[in-house]
Amino acid sequence: MKTEFEFIETIRRRYSLSKIGDDCAVLPKDNQTDLVITTDLLVEDVDFRFKWATPEFLGHKSLAVSLSDVAAMGAKPVWAMLSIGIPASVWKTDFLEKFYEGWFALAKKFNVELVGGDVSKMPDKIVIDSIVAGEVTKGKAVLRSGSKAGDLIFVTGELGGASAGLKMLENGERYEKSDYKNLLLRQLQPNPQTVIGQIIGAGNLATAMIDLSDGLSSDLAHLCRGSNVGAKIYADKIPFDKQLNSITKSFAEKLDYVLNGGEDFELLFTANPKKKIQIENELKNSRFSCIGKITATGKLVEIISDDKIEVLESKGFRHF
Amino acid sequence: MKTEFEFIETIRRRYSLSKIGDDCAVLPKDNQTDLVITTDLLVEDVDFRFKWATPEFLGHKSLAVSLSDVAAMGAKPVWAMLSIGIPASVWKTDFLEKFYEGWFALAKKFNVELVGGDVSKMPDKIVIDSIVAGEVTKGKAVLRSGSKAGDLIFVTGELGGASAGLKMLENGERYEKSDYKNLLLRQLQPNPQTVIGQIIGAGNLATAMIDLSDGLSSDLAHLCRGSNVGAKIYADKIPFDKQLNSITKSFAEKLDYVLNGGEDFELLFTANPKKKIQIENELKNSRFSCIGKITATGKLVEIISDDKIEVLESKGFRHF
């Protein structure tokens, strides 16, 4: 069966859609500024479960996933819209009020204004479409398509926590009574890298960037496809979330969470090696790691662990 | 139970959301231009049924409902995004390809570019979020809030066809074999008033405008609430869709389709009486009717039929 990525590529070609295929569309705003915009659909029992996601967490996460896309363009988020479909049984509760509390708490942090939306009835599940727009200096949006052979590959933060948190939730762990609250929060209340994204954009630090939403193996492959390059990463340089130790001691299992788990909402970017010192300076207050380099081996992604080189298959999240 | 309109008003006040409450949000673009943007959620078994809506009709209608919102601001549509949630069983079919065929056929007509979107799995129903942005001369977007007592009330086109078509579909009539294809098309494949909306906007013809999506009784009430005015309309001046005769001969029933049925996607606008001749000139190639006038009786909407004046209750479409 075709994946959603293959389908989107088919539509892109058939209808000559030049603005499709990055974390956000980039549109001209005025002489100095481009507008970037993204839309993300979140579906109950596919992207979240009521059993463990409170309405406040869900409000936060709905905005966070789109802020992450805006960050991946190096842009500053500015305004947002929300379309919400909700069953009548949920409408009668205080779900939506609490959802908006979670949403606005995060929006306030980054000064994002809600400018529109829609509310509709759903037969039985909740569905949320989150739309966020940002601004970036004209021509400076960081695309997926600028990586060159020889560029270094960086990631922000620590990886694997969000999918390990999901595993715990699936196994019955609940936030209220948990000893692993911080790990669960990686899944329930992710932090978009809004500030770092803007530093990277403003400083022209990156040749390409993408957010880690599907999992490192898939997102790195998306970036390589966008730039028509390959990549080589080193397993021992990947910054594992230390909290992964609470769920497994096995290196192979931890690596699987990091590569194929998704939803960490950190940033993956590539940079010319000459920019290394500037990156170290400008991101000196943030955690980031150099995990490998871009190669000329067209779209082939390899991982090196214990001196063995293996092809890294994209096993991150996909709907179809 | 609170309606969605009441809930949106609560959120608007609580979080001081000044851009909420019209057909589109109006945002500054550049020195000459404002951006208008809207989002509309369409849900299977709430807004459409697979039994009678082909994928092509659905693609067309998803875009049409948002184009209608852009038209109601007097703006020109420019770009769009689509978020689609779809069950795995439907993913395997050619549904999406045909959906996009219907969508792009209409988009091409108005030169609207698809710039982004999302595809997600749904447990069992199809859901579509349609986002359309348009442009309008700075400060010239036609809002709901500009009506003054004494203004004339106009509607474009003919009304009631879409809800009568829905009634036929609900009663088992199917497009392929129908003798009432044109009436069914009012429901299945509505025409947004994109051209007329722009003429009204560019000519400064209207003091306020809204599209007829929920039904004349509700949409006129929305406009009156937005402008803090009342209205008086004349039943015998309302332009009934002639095809209503296929479904009923009763004037009262036809009036009910027109007032409370919704989805005609015509435009309702108000204008200073001094503009009447200019309106007649600029809209001379289009059907439009003057159906009443704005009054100072705060938000009270009345209908006059057979010399009887009655309060017109909002009985148009609502989700909750």
XYZ file of C-alpha atoms in Angstrom:
640
model
C 0.000 0.000 0.000
C 1.269 3.494 -0.798
C 2.405 5.633 2.119
C 1.006 9.123 2.661
C 4.417 10.482 1.624
C 4.198 8.718 -1.741
C 0.648 9.916 -2.248
C 1.518 13.537 -1.471
C 4.432 13.301 -3.921
C 2.051 12.015 -6.626
C -0.358 14.919 -6.100
C 2.537 17.394 -5.961
C 3.771 16.289 -9.375
C 0.389 15.875 -11.016
C -0.757 19.384 -10.155
C 2.692 21.089 -10.211
C 2.497 22.162 -6.560
C 5.802 23.886 -5.912
C 5.034 24.927 -2.326
C 4.222 21.419 -1.040
C 6.751 19.185 0.693
C 8.373 21.078 3.562
C 7.420 21.549 7.214
C 5.584 24.737 6.194
C 4.585 26.429 2.961
C 6.550 29.627 2.333
C 4.522 32.504 0.890
C 5.491 36.080 0.091
C 4.198 38.543 2.692
C 5.789 41.923 2.059
C 9.145 43.269 0.823
C 10.979 42.204 3.972
C 9.059 39.173 5.133
C 7.820 35.745 4.109
C 4.846 34.022 5.715
C 5.242 30.342 6.633
C 2.162 28.251 7.387
C 1.415 24.680 8.429
C -1.611 22.535 9.203
C -1.663 19.423 11.417
C -4.568 17.093 11.952
C -4.779 15.330 15.341
C -7.236 12.478 15.634
C -8.510 10.711 18.742
C -7.358 7.066 18.981
C -4.785 7.703 16.230
C -2.705 10.615 17.537
C -3.898 10.695 21.148
C -6.078 8.834 23.585
C -8.543 10.277 26.035
C -7.525 7.608 28.517
C -4.294 9.444 29.197
C -4.345 12.855 27.539
C -6.149 15.489 29.625
C -7.893 18.252 27.659
C -5.172 20.712 28.808
C -2.382 18.413 27.531
C -4.249 18.034 24.267
C -4.660 21.794 23.852
C -0.951 22.271 24.490
C 0.091 19.498 22.118
C -2.220 20.635 19.297
C -0.405 23.946 19.220
C 3.050 22.502 19.964
C 3.148 20.202 16.930
C 2.476 23.119 14.587
C 4.851 25.468 16.417
C 7.479 22.789 15.847
C 6.877 22.961 12.076
C 7.242 26.740 12.164
C 10.463 26.397 14.205
C 11.809 23.987 11.588
C 11.607 26.824 9.030
C 13.637 29.123 11.285
C 10.548 31.322 11.631
C 8.789 33.155 14.438
C 5.186 32.012 15.092
C 2.611 34.800 14.889
C -0.969 33.619 14.571
C -3.040 30.449 14.563
C -6.424 28.933 13.757
C -8.129 25.860 15.205
C -10.794 23.627 13.666
C -12.325 21.269 16.183
C -14.757 18.398 15.622
C -16.300 17.072 18.799
C -19.019 14.531 19.686
C -22.185 15.898 21.348
C -21.398 13.901 24.504
C -18.076 15.747 24.884
C -19.598 19.103 23.962
C -21.722 18.900 27.121
C -18.607 18.647 29.332
C -15.941 21.237 30.109
C -13.541 19.555 27.647
C -13.307 22.503 25.266
C -12.773 25.105 28.007
C -9.890 23.084 29.425
C -8.551 22.361 25.951
C -8.356 26.107 25.287
C -6.698 26.676 28.684
C -3.877 24.347 27.628
C -3.714 25.882 24.177
C -3.609 29.492 25.384
C -1.032 28.784 28.102
C 1.437 27.783 25.384
C 0.265 30.455 22.930
C 0.900 33.158 25.533
C 4.491 31.971 25.963
C 5.248 32.737 22.324
C 2.736 35.549 21.803
C 0.688 33.614 19.233
C -2.769 35.056 18.491
C -5.793 32.879 17.744
C -7.443 34.536 14.738
C -10.005 32.011 13.549
C -11.384 28.509 13.587
C -14.374 26.260 13.207
C -16.376 24.078 15.572
C -18.246 21.088 14.168
C -20.032 18.039 15.494
C -18.336 14.656 15.062
C -20.186 11.335 15.252
C -17.897 9.808 17.903
C -14.242 10.893 17.893
C -12.525 14.192 18.586
C -10.527 15.692 15.732
C -8.424 18.858 15.818
C -6.850 20.704 12.921
C -4.150 23.081 14.071
C -3.006 25.844 11.730
C -0.084 28.065 12.664
C 1.559 30.839 10.638
C 4.926 32.450 11.257
C 7.155 35.086 9.791
C 10.731 34.938 8.588
C 13.043 37.367 6.779
C 12.354 37.158 3.037
C 14.230 34.309 1.384
C 15.631 33.047 4.690
C 13.181 30.238 5.504
C 15.240 27.099 6.171
C 14.051 24.424 3.752
C 14.708 20.678 3.586
C 16.421 21.098 0.274
C 19.694 22.899 1.018
C 21.970 20.143 2.371
C 25.268 19.532 0.564
C 27.695 16.602 0.817
C 30.107 17.329 3.644
C 27.595 19.228 5.792
C 27.434 18.253 9.442
C 24.202 16.833 10.897
C 22.953 18.227 14.207
C 20.029 17.521 16.505
C 18.772 19.626 19.386
C 17.954 18.220 22.818
C 17.669 14.551 23.713
C 15.773 11.930 21.772
C 13.544 8.943 22.372
C 11.657 10.238 25.412
C 8.358 10.901 23.644
C 7.994 7.391 22.255
C 9.194 5.779 25.488
C 6.582 7.869 27.298
C 3.959 6.640 24.819
C 4.983 3.036 25.487
C 4.536 3.587 29.226
C 1.096 5.124 28.689
C 0.107 2.206 26.458
C 1.240 -0.127 29.252
C -1.119 1.565 31.703
C 1.119 4.155 33.395
C -0.882 7.311 34.188
C 0.515 10.794 34.675
C -1.304 11.631 37.916
C 0.206 8.718 39.864
C 3.442 8.245 37.957
C 7.051 8.280 39.164
C 8.024 9.016 35.559
C 6.132 12.264 35.088
C 8.932 13.967 33.142
C 9.187 11.121 30.681
C 5.409 11.042 30.201
C 5.430 14.806 29.646
C 7.744 14.325 26.665
C 4.774 12.563 25.037
C 1.882 14.468 26.615
C 3.195 18.034 26.609
C 6.062 18.367 24.105
C 8.127 21.548 23.942
C 8.519 22.994 20.453
C 12.008 24.385 19.759
C 10.631 27.798 18.881
C 13.539 29.817 20.278
C 16.324 27.637 18.857
C 14.611 27.489 15.475
C 14.632 31.278 15.267
C 18.299 31.491 16.328
C 19.206 29.004 13.596
C 17.142 30.910 11.031
C 18.329 34.400 11.980
C 21.987 33.317 12.077
C 21.892 31.539 8.705
C 23.346 28.599 10.611
C 21.694 25.735 8.734
C 21.643 24.546 5.132
C 18.490 22.504 5.808
C 16.187 21.750 8.733
C 13.232 19.531 9.687
C 11.505 18.790 12.974
C 11.684 15.329 14.515
C 8.036 14.318 14.454
C 8.024 10.934 12.723
C 11.322 9.612 14.164
C 14.979 10.264 13.345
C 15.217 7.488 10.726
C 12.239 8.813 8.763
C 12.847 12.528 9.242
C 16.487 12.274 8.200
C 15.326 10.369 5.112
C 12.792 13.136 4.351
C 15.561 15.725 4.594
C 17.920 13.674 2.392
C 15.184 13.191 -0.199
C 14.520 16.935 -0.139
C 18.197 17.725 -0.702
C 18.972 14.746 -2.958
C 21.850 13.700 -0.699
C 22.740 10.791 1.573
C 23.737 10.754 5.234
C 25.919 8.846 7.640
C 25.165 9.018 11.353
C 26.955 7.547 14.361
C 24.838 5.631 16.868
C 27.115 6.557 19.769
C 26.792 10.268 19.049
C 23.005 10.348 19.195
C 21.845 12.116 22.396
C 19.612 9.569 24.117
C 17.098 10.854 26.615
C 18.557 9.711 29.952
C 15.092 8.772 31.083
C 15.131 5.914 28.559
C 16.995 4.006 31.290
C 13.712 3.805 33.209
C 12.177 1.734 30.439
C 15.089 -0.402 29.178
C 18.804 -1.018 29.704
C 19.225 -2.447 26.193
C 21.142 -0.156 23.817
C 19.370 -1.693 20.813
C 15.949 -0.981 22.301
C 16.883 2.562 23.252
C 18.191 3.093 19.731
C 14.873 1.872 18.371
C 12.947 4.485 20.406
C 15.270 7.210 19.149
C 15.304 6.206 15.490
C 11.781 5.023 14.959
C 9.653 6.439 17.750
C 8.893 9.998 16.770
C 7.227 12.972 18.476
C 10.346 14.325 20.195
C 9.744 17.633 18.379
C 13.428 18.461 18.485
C 15.107 19.946 15.410
C 17.346 18.121 12.949
C 19.527 20.426 10.867
C 22.562 20.341 8.632
C 25.301 22.958 8.413
C 28.462 23.740 6.535
C 31.413 22.639 8.744
C 32.718 26.231 8.610
C 29.716 27.249 10.701
C 30.576 24.873 13.556
C 32.082 27.507 15.849
C 29.298 29.984 15.159
C 26.745 27.274 15.980
C 28.550 26.445 19.212
C 28.500 30.122 20.141
C 24.940 30.948 19.225
C 23.471 27.764 20.729
C 25.726 27.758 23.770
C 22.753 27.855 26.153
C 21.056 24.890 24.505
C 21.701 21.188 24.263
C 22.616 20.082 20.736
C 24.762 17.345 19.223
C 26.591 16.667 15.992
C 25.557 13.127 15.014
C 27.031 12.655 11.539
C 27.459 14.115 8.112
C 25.796 14.467 4.752
C 27.173 12.330 1.913
C 26.920 12.308 -1.857
C 25.424 8.799 -1.883
C 22.044 9.884 -3.281
C 19.389 9.569 -0.565
C 21.122 6.569 1.085
C 21.104 6.929 4.876
C 23.599 4.825 6.833
C 24.166 4.308 10.541
C 27.484 3.327 12.067
C 27.483 1.430 15.334
C 30.446 -0.536 16.706
C 32.276 0.155 13.427
C 29.578 -1.654 11.459
C 27.907 0.340 8.698
C 24.260 -0.475 8.038
C 21.619 1.054 5.820
C 19.143 2.904 8.040
C 15.614 2.093 6.966
C 12.825 4.610 7.565
C 10.758 2.951 10.237
C 9.327 6.058 11.831
C 5.651 6.863 12.146
C 3.394 6.623 9.139
C -0.369 6.527 8.895
C -0.596 4.210 5.896
C -27.229 23.386 25.780
C -25.051 26.234 24.529
C -24.782 26.663 20.759
C -21.383 26.779 19.049
C -22.005 30.487 18.418
C -22.393 31.141 22.157
C -19.298 29.102 22.945
C -17.165 30.951 20.371
C -18.387 34.256 21.812
C -17.337 33.108 25.320
C -13.838 32.194 24.141
C -13.584 35.420 22.151
C -14.294 37.519 25.233
C -12.258 35.467 27.685
C -9.083 35.647 25.606
C -9.725 39.074 23.992
C -9.688 37.669 20.456
C -10.368 40.678 18.252
C -10.034 38.843 14.922
C -12.642 36.157 15.673
C -16.269 36.386 14.599
C -16.454 37.127 10.886
C -16.479 34.884 7.803
C -12.675 35.260 7.660
C -9.963 36.689 9.878
C -8.427 39.857 8.419
C -4.643 40.139 8.835
C -2.210 42.775 7.599
C -0.206 41.579 4.581
C 1.686 44.533 3.136
C 1.138 48.281 2.688
C -1.537 47.814 0.051
C -3.119 44.506 0.969
C -4.821 42.571 3.763
C -4.892 38.789 3.945
C -8.219 37.137 4.776
C -8.292 33.521 5.895
C -10.912 30.951 6.854
C -11.062 27.327 7.954
C -14.028 24.962 7.538
C -14.331 21.460 8.916
C -16.447 18.986 6.909
C -17.355 15.737 8.612
C -18.800 12.555 7.126
C -22.352 11.830 8.301
C -22.620 15.368 9.682
C -21.877 17.616 6.695
C -22.050 15.048 3.914
C -22.895 11.418 3.244
C -20.982 8.994 1.142
C -24.271 7.496 -0.002
C -24.869 10.453 -2.266
C -21.737 12.613 -2.422
C -19.190 11.347 -4.940
C -15.525 12.064 -4.111
C -15.466 14.676 -6.902
C -18.517 16.487 -5.483
C -16.912 16.380 -2.050
C -13.630 17.827 -3.333
C -15.546 20.617 -5.054
C -17.705 21.384 -2.025
C -14.773 21.370 0.428
C -13.200 24.213 -1.501
C -16.485 25.942 -2.337
C -17.569 26.464 1.286
C -14.298 28.262 2.091
C -14.294 30.246 -1.162
C -17.739 31.437 -0.113
C -16.299 32.795 3.165
C -13.585 34.618 1.238
C -16.213 36.033 -1.159
C -18.184 37.303 1.845
C -15.217 39.516 2.750
C -15.156 41.002 -0.752
C -11.750 39.367 -1.273
C -10.027 37.459 -4.073
C -9.041 33.873 -3.163
C -5.333 33.124 -3.636
C -4.121 29.981 -1.898
C -5.437 27.045 0.118
C -4.478 24.140 2.350
C -6.284 20.847 2.995
C -6.098 18.546 6.012
C -7.721 15.195 5.364
C -8.415 12.357 7.782
C -9.404 9.122 6.104
C -10.051 5.515 7.221
C -7.607 2.858 5.985
C -10.416 1.161 4.025
C -10.977 4.343 1.999
C -7.224 4.995 1.614
C -7.010 1.792 -0.444
C -9.546 3.087 -2.976
C -9.230 5.898 -5.525
C -11.275 8.194 -3.267
C -8.509 10.734 -2.679
C -7.491 10.960 -6.341
C -11.070 11.699 -7.337
C -11.501 14.056 -4.393
C -8.525 16.087 -5.621
C -9.906 16.047 -9.187
C -13.056 17.754 -7.927
C -11.058 20.133 -5.750
C -8.619 21.169 -8.478
C -11.329 21.615 -11.114
C -12.823 24.391 -8.977
C -9.435 25.739 -7.824
C -8.355 26.167 -11.446
C -11.437 28.255 -12.181
C -10.337 30.873 -9.652
C -6.583 30.345 -9.879
C -6.273 29.108 -6.273
C -2.979 27.363 -5.442
C -2.772 24.429 -3.021
C 0.228 25.232 -0.814
C 0.021 22.720 2.021
C -1.933 20.160 3.968
C -1.891 17.069 6.090
C -3.061 13.484 5.609
C -3.967 11.425 8.662
C -5.666 8.140 9.399
C -9.161 8.248 10.922
C -10.767 5.322 12.772
C -13.924 5.248 10.643
C -15.165 8.567 9.219
C -13.746 10.966 6.659
C -12.987 14.475 7.878
C -11.734 17.395 5.804
C -10.457 20.746 7.010
C -10.426 23.319 4.230
C -8.326 26.450 4.646
C -8.502 29.241 2.077
C -6.755 32.616 2.092
C -7.562 35.614 -0.036
C -6.410 39.149 -0.598
C -8.257 42.443 -0.421
C -7.234 46.097 -0.616
C -6.050 47.221 2.822
C -8.913 48.248 5.067
C -11.538 47.269 2.498
C -12.552 43.806 3.743
C -16.343 43.790 4.113
C -17.148 42.852 7.721
C -20.400 41.877 9.429
C -20.223 44.924 11.620
C -20.856 47.899 9.317
C -24.650 47.874 8.841
C -26.567 51.010 9.806
C -30.294 51.568 10.326
C -31.833 52.459 6.978
C -29.459 50.292 4.919
C -31.076 48.073 2.314
C -30.688 44.285 2.568
C -29.736 42.363 -0.582
C -29.192 38.710 -1.456
C -27.564 37.281 -4.550
C -29.052 34.451 -6.606
C -31.993 32.274 -5.595
C -32.462 30.608 -2.255
C -33.672 27.334 -0.819
C -32.351 24.992 -3.505
C -29.528 23.510 -1.461
C -31.708 22.413 1.429
C -34.465 21.182 -0.867
C -31.801 19.168 -2.694
C -30.647 17.749 0.641
C -34.214 16.754 1.474
C -34.482 14.895 -1.847
C -31.176 13.089 -1.203
C -32.345 12.144 2.287
C -35.509 10.741 0.714
C -33.471 8.475 -1.562
C -33.150 10.524 -4.757
C -29.727 9.911 -6.376
C -27.921 12.232 -8.768
C -27.075 9.660 -11.455
C -30.702 8.729 -12.128
C -32.430 11.937 -11.126
C -34.780 14.187 -13.085
C -33.835 16.940 -10.631
C -30.102 17.043 -11.258
C -29.879 20.842 -11.096
C -31.626 20.985 -7.753
C -29.408 18.231 -6.335
C -26.340 20.089 -7.608
C -27.273 23.083 -5.459
C -26.541 20.784 -2.506
C -23.802 18.586 -3.968
C -21.774 21.106 -5.940
C -22.491 24.641 -4.699
C -21.148 27.659 -6.566
C -19.353 30.195 -4.384
C -20.088 33.824 -5.326
C -16.396 34.601 -5.809
C -16.841 37.057 -8.670
C -19.780 38.969 -7.182
C -18.031 39.137 -3.792
C -15.061 40.852 -5.380
C -17.252 43.309 -7.313
C -19.025 44.249 -4.079
C -15.687 44.617 -2.253
C -13.893 46.568 -4.977
C -16.841 48.913 -5.511
C -17.344 49.653 -1.793
C -20.944 48.676 -2.424
C -21.759 47.061 0.921
C -21.738 48.197 4.534
C -21.686 44.564 5.721
C -21.714 41.094 4.168
C -22.010 37.417 5.170
C -22.428 34.240 3.158
C -25.619 32.205 3.392
C -24.320 28.964 4.841
C -26.535 28.332 7.879
C -29.795 29.694 6.413
C -31.178 33.207 5.881
C -32.806 33.430 9.335
C -29.572 32.570 11.160
C -27.147 34.383 8.874
C -29.174 37.609 8.944
C -29.201 37.322 12.759
C -25.379 36.863 12.759
C -25.014 40.009 10.651
C -27.414 41.999 12.856
C -25.562 40.872 15.993
C -22.260 41.887 14.367
C -23.612 45.353 13.545
C -25.837 45.744 16.632
C -28.856 46.508 14.461
C -32.198 44.919 13.647
C -33.739 43.988 10.298
C -37.088 43.777 8.585
C -37.453 41.549 5.543
C -40.384 40.923 3.212
C -41.313 37.304 2.523
C -42.629 38.132 -0.944
C -39.339 39.765 -1.974
C -37.169 36.764 -1.168
C -35.939 35.122 -4.412
C -37.109 31.526 -4.125
C -35.296 28.932 -6.192
C -37.865 28.067 -8.888
C -36.912 24.420 -8.509
C -38.543 24.425 -5.068
C -41.777 23.816 -6.975
C -40.533 20.266 -7.660
C -40.601 19.508 -3.956
C -43.594 21.459 -2.659
C -46.316 23.852 -3.764
C -46.809 25.216 -0.254
C -45.501 28.774 0.210
C -44.923 28.148 3.945
C -42.793 25.087 3.226
C -40.804 26.855 0.544
C -40.241 29.749 2.940
C -38.956 27.276 5.534
C -36.334 25.910 3.088
C -35.211 29.438 2.302
C -35.080 30.764 5.853
C -33.840 27.749 7.768
C -32.231 25.385 5.295
C -28.777 26.767 4.655
C -25.951 25.905 2.264
C -27.112 28.096 -0.607
C -23.715 29.872 -0.450
C -25.200 33.036 -1.869
C -24.201 36.395 -0.370
C -26.293 38.512 1.983
C -25.220 42.147 2.128
C -26.439 45.521 3.292
C -25.898 48.847 1.561
C -26.615 52.519 1.983
C -29.722 53.330 -0.136
C -27.621 55.926 -2.025
C -25.653 53.034 -3.512
C -28.717 51.390 -5.050
C -28.121 52.622 -8.598
C -24.406 51.801 -8.454
C -25.274 48.286 -7.240
C -27.786 47.851 -10.067
C -25.117 48.934 -12.555
C -22.205 46.914 -11.241
C -24.233 43.733 -10.654
C -26.304 44.089 -13.835
C -25.152 40.694 -15.129
C -26.067 38.884 -11.917
C -29.263 37.953 -10.155
C -29.745 39.850 -6.895
C -32.732 41.068 -4.887
C -33.481 43.701 -2.290
C -35.400 41.881 0.445
C -35.729 44.429 3.239
C -33.967 46.970 5.354
C -31.893 47.388 8.473
C -33.643 48.886 11.506
C -32.549 50.425 14.777
C -34.424 47.796 16.812
C -31.275 46.245 18.328
C -30.719 42.772 16.872
C -34.461 42.120 16.420
C -35.125 40.496 13.054
C -38.682 40.638 11.716
C -40.369 39.159 8.665
C -43.389 40.616 6.981
C -45.706 38.306 5.062
C -49.270 39.158 4.062
C -48.942 42.401 6.041
C -48.326 40.435 9.255
C -45.118 41.263 11.094
C -43.525 38.377 12.972
C -40.262 37.999 14.833
C -37.962 35.816 12.735
C -36.303 33.218 14.920
C -32.893 31.814 13.963
C -33.701 28.270 12.983
C -30.847 27.732 10.568
C -28.198 25.056 10.849
C -26.335 24.597 14.089
C -24.198 21.731 15.303
C -25.110 21.982 18.986
